[in-house]
CSV table of C-alpha atoms in Angstrom, one decimal:
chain,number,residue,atom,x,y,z
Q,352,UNK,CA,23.5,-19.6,43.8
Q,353,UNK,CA,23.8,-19.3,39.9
Q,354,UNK,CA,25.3,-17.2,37.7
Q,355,UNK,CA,21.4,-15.7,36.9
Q,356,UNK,CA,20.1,-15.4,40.7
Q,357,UNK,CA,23.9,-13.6,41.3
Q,358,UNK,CA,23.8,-11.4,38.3
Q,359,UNK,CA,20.3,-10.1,40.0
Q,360,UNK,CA,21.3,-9.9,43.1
Q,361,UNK,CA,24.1,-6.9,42.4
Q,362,UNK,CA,21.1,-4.5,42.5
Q,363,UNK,CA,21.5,-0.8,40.9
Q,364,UNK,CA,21.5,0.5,44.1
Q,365,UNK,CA,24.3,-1.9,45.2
Q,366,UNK,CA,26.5,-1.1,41.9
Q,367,UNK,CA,26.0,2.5,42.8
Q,368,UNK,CA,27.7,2.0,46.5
Q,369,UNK,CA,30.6,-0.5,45.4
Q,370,UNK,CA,31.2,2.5,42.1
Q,371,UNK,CA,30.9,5.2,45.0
Q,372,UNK,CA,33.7,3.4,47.3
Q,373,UNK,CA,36.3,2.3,44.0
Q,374,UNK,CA,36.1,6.1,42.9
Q,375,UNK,CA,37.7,7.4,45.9
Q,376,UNK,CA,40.7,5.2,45.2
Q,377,UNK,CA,43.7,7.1,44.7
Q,378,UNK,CA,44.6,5.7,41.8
Q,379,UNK,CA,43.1,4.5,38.4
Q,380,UNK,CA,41.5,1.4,38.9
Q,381,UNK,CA,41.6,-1.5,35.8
Q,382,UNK,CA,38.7,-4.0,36.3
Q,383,UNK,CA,38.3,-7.2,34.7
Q,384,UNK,CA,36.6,-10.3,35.2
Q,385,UNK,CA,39.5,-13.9,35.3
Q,386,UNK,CA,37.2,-17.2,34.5
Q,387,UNK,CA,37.6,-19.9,37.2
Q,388,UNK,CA,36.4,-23.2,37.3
Q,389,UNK,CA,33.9,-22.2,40.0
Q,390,UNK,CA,33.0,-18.8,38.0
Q,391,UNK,CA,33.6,-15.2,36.8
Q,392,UNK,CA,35.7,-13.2,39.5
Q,393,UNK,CA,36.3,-9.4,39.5
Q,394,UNK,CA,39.6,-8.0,39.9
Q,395,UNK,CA,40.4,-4.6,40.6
Q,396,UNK,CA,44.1,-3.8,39.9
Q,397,UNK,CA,45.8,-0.8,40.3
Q,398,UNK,CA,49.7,0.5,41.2
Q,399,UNK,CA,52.5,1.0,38.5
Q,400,UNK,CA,52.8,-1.3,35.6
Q,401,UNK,CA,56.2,-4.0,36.4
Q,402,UNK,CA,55.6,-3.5,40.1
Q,403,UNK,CA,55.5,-6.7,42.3
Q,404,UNK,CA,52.9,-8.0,42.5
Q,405,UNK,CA,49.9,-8.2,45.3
Q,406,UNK,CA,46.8,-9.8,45.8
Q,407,UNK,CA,44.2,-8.8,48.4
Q,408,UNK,CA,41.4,-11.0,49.9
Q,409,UNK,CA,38.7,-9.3,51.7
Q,410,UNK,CA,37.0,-10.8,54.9
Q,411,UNK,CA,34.2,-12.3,54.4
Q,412,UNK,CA,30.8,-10.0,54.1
Q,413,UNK,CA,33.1,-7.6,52.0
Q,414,UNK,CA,33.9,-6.5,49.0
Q,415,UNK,CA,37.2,-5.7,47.4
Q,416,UNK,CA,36.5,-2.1,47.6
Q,417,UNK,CA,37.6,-2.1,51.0
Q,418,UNK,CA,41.1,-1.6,50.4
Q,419,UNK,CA,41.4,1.6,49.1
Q,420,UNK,CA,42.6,3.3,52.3
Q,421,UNK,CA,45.3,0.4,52.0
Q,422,UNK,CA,46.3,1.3,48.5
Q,423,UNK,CA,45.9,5.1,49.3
Q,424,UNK,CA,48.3,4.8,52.4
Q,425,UNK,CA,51.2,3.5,50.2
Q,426,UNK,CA,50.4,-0.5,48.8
Q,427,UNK,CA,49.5,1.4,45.5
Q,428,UNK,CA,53.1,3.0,45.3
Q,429,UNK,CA,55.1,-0.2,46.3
Q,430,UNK,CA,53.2,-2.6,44.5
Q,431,UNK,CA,50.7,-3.9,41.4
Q,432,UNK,CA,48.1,-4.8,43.2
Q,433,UNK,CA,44.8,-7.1,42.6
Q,434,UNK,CA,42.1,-6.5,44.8
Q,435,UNK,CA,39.9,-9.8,44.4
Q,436,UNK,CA,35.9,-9.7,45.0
Q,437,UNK,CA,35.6,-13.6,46.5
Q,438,UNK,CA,33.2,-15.5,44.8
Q,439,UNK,CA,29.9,-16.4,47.0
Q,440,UNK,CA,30.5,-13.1,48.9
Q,441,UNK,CA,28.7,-10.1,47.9
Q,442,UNK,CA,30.5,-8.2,44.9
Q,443,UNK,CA,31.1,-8.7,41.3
Q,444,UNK,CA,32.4,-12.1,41.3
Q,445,UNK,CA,29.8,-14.2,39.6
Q,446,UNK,CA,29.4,-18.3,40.5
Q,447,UNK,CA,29.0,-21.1,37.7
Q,448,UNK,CA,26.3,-22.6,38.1
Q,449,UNK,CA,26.7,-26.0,39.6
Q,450,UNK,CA,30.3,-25.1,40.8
Q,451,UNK,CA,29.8,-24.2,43.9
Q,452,UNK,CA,32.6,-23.5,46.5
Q,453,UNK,CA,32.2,-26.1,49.1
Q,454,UNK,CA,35.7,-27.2,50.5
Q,455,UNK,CA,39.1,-25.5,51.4
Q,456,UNK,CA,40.1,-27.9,48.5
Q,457,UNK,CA,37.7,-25.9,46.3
Q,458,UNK,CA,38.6,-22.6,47.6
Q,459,UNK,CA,42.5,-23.5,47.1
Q,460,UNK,CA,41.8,-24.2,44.0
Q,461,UNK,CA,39.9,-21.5,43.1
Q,462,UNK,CA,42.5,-18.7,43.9
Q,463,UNK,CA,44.9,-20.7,42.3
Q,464,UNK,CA,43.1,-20.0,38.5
Q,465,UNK,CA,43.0,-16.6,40.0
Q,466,UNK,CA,46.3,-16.4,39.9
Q,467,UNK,CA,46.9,-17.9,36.8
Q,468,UNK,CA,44.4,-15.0,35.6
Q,469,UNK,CA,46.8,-12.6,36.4
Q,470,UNK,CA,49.0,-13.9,33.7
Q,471,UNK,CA,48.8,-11.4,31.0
Q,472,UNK,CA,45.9,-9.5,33.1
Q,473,UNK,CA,47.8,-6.1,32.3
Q,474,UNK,CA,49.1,-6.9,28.6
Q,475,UNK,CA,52.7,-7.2,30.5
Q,476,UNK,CA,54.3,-10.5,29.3
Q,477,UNK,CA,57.1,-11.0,31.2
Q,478,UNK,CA,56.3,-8.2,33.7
Q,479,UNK,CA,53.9,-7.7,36.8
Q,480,UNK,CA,55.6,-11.0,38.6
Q,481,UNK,CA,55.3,-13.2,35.0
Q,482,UNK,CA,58.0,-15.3,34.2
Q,483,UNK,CA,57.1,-14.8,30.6
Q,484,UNK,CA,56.2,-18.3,30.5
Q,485,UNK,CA,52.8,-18.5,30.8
Q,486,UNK,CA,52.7,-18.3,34.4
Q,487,UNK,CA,52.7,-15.7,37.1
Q,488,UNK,CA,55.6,-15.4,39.2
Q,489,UNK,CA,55.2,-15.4,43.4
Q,490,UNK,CA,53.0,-13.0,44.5
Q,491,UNK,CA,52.3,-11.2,47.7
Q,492,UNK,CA,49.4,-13.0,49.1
Q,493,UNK,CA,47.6,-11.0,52.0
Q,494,UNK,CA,43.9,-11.5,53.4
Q,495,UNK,CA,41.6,-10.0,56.4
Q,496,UNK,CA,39.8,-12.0,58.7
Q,497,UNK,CA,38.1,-14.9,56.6
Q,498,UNK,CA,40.2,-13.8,53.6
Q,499,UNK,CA,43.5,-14.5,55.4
Q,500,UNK,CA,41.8,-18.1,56.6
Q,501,UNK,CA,42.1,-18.9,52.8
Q,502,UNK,CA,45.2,-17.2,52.4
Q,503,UNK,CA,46.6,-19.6,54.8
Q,504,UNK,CA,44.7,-22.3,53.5
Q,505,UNK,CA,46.1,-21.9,50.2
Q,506,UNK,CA,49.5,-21.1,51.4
Q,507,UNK,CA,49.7,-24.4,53.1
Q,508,UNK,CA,49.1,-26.7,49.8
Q,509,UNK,CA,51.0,-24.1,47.4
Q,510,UNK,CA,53.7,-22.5,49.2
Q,511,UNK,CA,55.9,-22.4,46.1
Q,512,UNK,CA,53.6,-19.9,44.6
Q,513,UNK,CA,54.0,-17.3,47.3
Q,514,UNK,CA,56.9,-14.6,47.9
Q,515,UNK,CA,55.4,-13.3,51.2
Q,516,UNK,CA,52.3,-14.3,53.3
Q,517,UNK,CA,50.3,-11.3,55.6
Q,518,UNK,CA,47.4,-12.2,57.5
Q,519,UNK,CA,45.8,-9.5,59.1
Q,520,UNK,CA,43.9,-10.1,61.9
Q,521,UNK,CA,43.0,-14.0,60.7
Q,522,UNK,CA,39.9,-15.5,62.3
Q,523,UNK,CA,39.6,-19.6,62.7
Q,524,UNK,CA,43.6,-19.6,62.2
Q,525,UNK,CA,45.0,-19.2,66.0
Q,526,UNK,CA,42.2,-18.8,68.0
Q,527,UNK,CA,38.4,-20.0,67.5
Q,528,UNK,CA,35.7,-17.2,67.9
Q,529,UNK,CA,34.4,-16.3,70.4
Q,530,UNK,CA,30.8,-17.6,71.2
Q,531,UNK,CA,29.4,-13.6,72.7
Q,532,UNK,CA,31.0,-12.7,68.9
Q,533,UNK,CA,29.0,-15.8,67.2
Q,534,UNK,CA,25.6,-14.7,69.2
Q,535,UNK,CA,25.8,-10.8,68.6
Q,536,UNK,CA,26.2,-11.7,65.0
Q,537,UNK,CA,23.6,-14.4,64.3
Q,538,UNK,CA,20.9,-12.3,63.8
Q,539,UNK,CA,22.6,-10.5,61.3
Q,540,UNK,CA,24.0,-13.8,59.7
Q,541,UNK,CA,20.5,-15.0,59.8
Q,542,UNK,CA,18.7,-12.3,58.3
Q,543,UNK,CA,20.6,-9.4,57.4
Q,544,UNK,CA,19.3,-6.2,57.1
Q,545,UNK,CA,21.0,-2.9,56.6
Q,546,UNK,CA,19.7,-1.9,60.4
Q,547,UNK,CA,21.6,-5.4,61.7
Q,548,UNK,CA,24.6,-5.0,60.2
Q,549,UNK,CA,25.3,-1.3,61.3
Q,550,UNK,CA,24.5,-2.1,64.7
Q,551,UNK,CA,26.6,-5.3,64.7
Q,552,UNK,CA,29.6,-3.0,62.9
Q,553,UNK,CA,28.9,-0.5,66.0
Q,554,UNK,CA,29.2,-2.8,68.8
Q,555,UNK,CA,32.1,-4.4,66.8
Q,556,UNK,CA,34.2,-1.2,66.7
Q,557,UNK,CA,33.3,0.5,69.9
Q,558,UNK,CA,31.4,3.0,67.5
Q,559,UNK,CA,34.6,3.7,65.5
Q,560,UNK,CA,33.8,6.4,62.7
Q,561,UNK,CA,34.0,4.2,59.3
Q,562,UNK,CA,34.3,5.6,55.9
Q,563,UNK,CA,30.4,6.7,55.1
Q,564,UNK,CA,30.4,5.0,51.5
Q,565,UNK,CA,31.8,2.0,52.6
Q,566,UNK,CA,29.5,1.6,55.3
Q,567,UNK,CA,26.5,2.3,52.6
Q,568,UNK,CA,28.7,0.0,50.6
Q,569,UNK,CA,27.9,-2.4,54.0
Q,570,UNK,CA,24.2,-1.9,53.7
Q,571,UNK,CA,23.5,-3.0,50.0
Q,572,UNK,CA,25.2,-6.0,51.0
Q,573,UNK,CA,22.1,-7.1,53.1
Q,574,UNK,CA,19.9,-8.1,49.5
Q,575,UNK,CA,22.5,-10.5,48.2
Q,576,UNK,CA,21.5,-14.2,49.1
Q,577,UNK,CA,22.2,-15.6,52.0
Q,578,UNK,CA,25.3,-18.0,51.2
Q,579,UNK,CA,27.2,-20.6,53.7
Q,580,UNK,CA,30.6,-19.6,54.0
Q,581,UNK,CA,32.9,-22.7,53.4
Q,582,UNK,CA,34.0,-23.5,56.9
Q,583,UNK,CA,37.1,-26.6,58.0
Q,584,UNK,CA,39.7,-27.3,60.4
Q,585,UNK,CA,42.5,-24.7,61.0
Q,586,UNK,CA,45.3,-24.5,58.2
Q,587,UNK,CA,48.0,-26.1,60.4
Q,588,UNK,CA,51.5,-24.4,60.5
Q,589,UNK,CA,53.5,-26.7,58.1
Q,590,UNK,CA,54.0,-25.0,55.1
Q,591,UNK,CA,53.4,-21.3,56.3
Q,592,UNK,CA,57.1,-21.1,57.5
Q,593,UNK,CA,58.4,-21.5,54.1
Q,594,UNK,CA,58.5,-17.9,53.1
Q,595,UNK,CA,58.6,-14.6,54.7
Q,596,UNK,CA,55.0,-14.2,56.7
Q,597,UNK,CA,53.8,-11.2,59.0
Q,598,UNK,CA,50.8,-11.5,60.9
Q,599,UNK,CA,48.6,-8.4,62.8
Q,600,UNK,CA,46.3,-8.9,65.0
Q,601,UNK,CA,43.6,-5.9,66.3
Q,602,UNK,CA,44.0,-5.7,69.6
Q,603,UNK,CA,40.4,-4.6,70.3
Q,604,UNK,CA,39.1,-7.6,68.3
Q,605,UNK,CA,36.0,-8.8,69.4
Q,606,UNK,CA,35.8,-12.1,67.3
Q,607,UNK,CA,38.7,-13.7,69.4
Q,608,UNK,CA,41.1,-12.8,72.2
Q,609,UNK,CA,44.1,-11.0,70.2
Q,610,UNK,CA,46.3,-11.7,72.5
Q,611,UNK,CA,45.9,-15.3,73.2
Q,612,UNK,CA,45.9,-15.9,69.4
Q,613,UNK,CA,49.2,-13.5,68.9
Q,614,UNK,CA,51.3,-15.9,71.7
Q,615,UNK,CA,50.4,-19.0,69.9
Q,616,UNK,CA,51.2,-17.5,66.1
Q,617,UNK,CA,54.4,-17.2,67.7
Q,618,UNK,CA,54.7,-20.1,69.0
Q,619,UNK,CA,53.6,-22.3,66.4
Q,620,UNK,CA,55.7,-20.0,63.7
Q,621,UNK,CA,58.9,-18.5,65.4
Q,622,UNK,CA,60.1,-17.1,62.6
Q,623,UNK,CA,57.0,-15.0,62.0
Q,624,UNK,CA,56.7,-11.8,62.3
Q,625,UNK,CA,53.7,-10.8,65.0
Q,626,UNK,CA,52.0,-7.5,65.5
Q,627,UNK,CA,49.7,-5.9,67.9
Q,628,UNK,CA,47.9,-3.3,65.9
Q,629,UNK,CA,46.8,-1.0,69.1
Q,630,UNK,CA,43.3,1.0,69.4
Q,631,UNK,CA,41.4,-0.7,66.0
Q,632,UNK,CA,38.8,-3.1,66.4
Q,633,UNK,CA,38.7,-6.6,63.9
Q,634,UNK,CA,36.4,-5.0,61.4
Q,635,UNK,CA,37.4,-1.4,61.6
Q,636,UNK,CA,41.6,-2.5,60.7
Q,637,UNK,CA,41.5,-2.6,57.2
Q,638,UNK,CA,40.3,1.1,57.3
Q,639,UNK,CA,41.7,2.6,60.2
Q,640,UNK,CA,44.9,0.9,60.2
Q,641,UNK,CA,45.8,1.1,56.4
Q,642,UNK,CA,48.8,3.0,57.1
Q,643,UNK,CA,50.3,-0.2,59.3
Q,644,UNK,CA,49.3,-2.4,57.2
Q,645,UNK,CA,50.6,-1.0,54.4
Q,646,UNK,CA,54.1,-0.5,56.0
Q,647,UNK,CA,53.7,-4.7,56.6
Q,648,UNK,CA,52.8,-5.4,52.7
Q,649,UNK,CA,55.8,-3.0,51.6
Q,650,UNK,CA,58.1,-4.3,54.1
């Protein structure tokens, strides 16, 4: 996709929802576009000024508008945070032509320029995790679903530049999917359509009741172009036990059996910490269980 077919594919009516979900954020909201190699992505930042700081990927399908109940429930008060659209996903982000993500390699290197974006991203030299040197400091690296498979990815070839790892609920990590999860959701996948993906979400989260806006949020993102996610092998253990990490699984995930993939986190990374999050479903957690995993970011 380039930069022209993605700059046509954020549709008024799409604009409108992802404005309509950042303006019930609690708090004010700075957005600004870093340059990467692989193209233009949005960052929405919020949280006091000096604060440590904390950058949120977004599962795949999603926007970075989908952390607001996270911020609201107490991230926004402990921590600077960066909410990150991904690039090839539906948001703001916007691809370079000819750069297109195609490897964990790519995407590794991809949030890495992100996070050298963040040097200076708040006029603070020196502050917001900088060492005043032209680089930022380690963050607090968290990600949902196919956003904590890159977190992990990444964390595995640069653990120097991380203070804490969370992966919430992380899909192709400890467990595969499940292939009743991979059916429901092909036609959806295939050729989504705002019909498809509120009955996918539905059957996901037992018919949990999901923020309105961002579920309008959900529909708009049925006329961006169909893009193929970058899939590889699982991020292997060595280098995620080299600084604090907390991992929380939804126990009524559909996508893979929680449990299963909770006893082989800890096996695999004994030092982790590893959560059952009880009652939320894979999709529903990072609005119905902000307030956990808000306590897990500020802990």
């Amino acid at each position: 996709m380039t930069a022209a077919s993605a700059a046509s594919a954020v549709s008024v009516q799409f604009r409108a929802a992802y404005d309509a979900v950042l303006a019930d954020w609690p708090a004010p909201v700075t957005s600004r576009e870093v340059p990467t190699p692989h193209g233009l992505t949005r960052i929405n930042s919020c949280g006091p000024l000096g604060a440590p700081p904390l950058v949120l990927l977004p599962g795949g399908g999603d926007t970075s508008t989908v952390w607001g109940a996270v911020v609201a429930a107490g991230a926004g008060r402990t921590h600077r945070v960066h909410a990150v659209d991904l690039v090839g996903e539906p948001g703001l982000s916007v691809p370079a032509g000819g750069r297109a993500i195609r490897t964990p390699e790519d995407l590794a290197g991809w949030l890495d320029a992100v996070l050298d974006g963040l040097d200076g991203l708040d006029g603070l030299d020196g502050l917001d995790g900088l060492d005043g040197l032209g680089a930022p400091g380690p963050v607090t690296l968290a990600g949902h679903s196919y956003g904590a498979w890159i977190a992990a990815h990444y964390a595995t070839r640069h653990p120097q530049r991380l203070a804490r790892l969370v992966l919430l609920d992380p899909t192709q990590v400890f467990a595969g999917l499940r292939p009743g999860y991979v059916l429901r959701a092909l036609p959806m996948l295939a050729r989504p359509t705002p019909a498809r993906i509120r009955s996918f979400l539905r059957w996901e989260t037992g018919g949990a009741d999901l923020d309105p806006a961002w579920l309008r949020l959900r529909d708009e993102t049925a006329r961006f172009p169909t893009v193929r996610p970058v899939t590889g092998p699982r991020p292997g253990p060595a280098g995620l036990d080299r600084f604090p990490l907390h991992i929380l699984f939804a126990e009524q995930a559909r996508c893979h059996d929680s449990a299963r993939a909770a006893a082989t986190a800890r096996a695999a990374l004994p030092g982790a910490r590893v959560e059952m999050l009880p009652g939320v479903s894979h999709h529903a957690l990072p609005l119905l269980a902000a307030e956990a995993i808000a306590r897990s970011l500020a802990a």
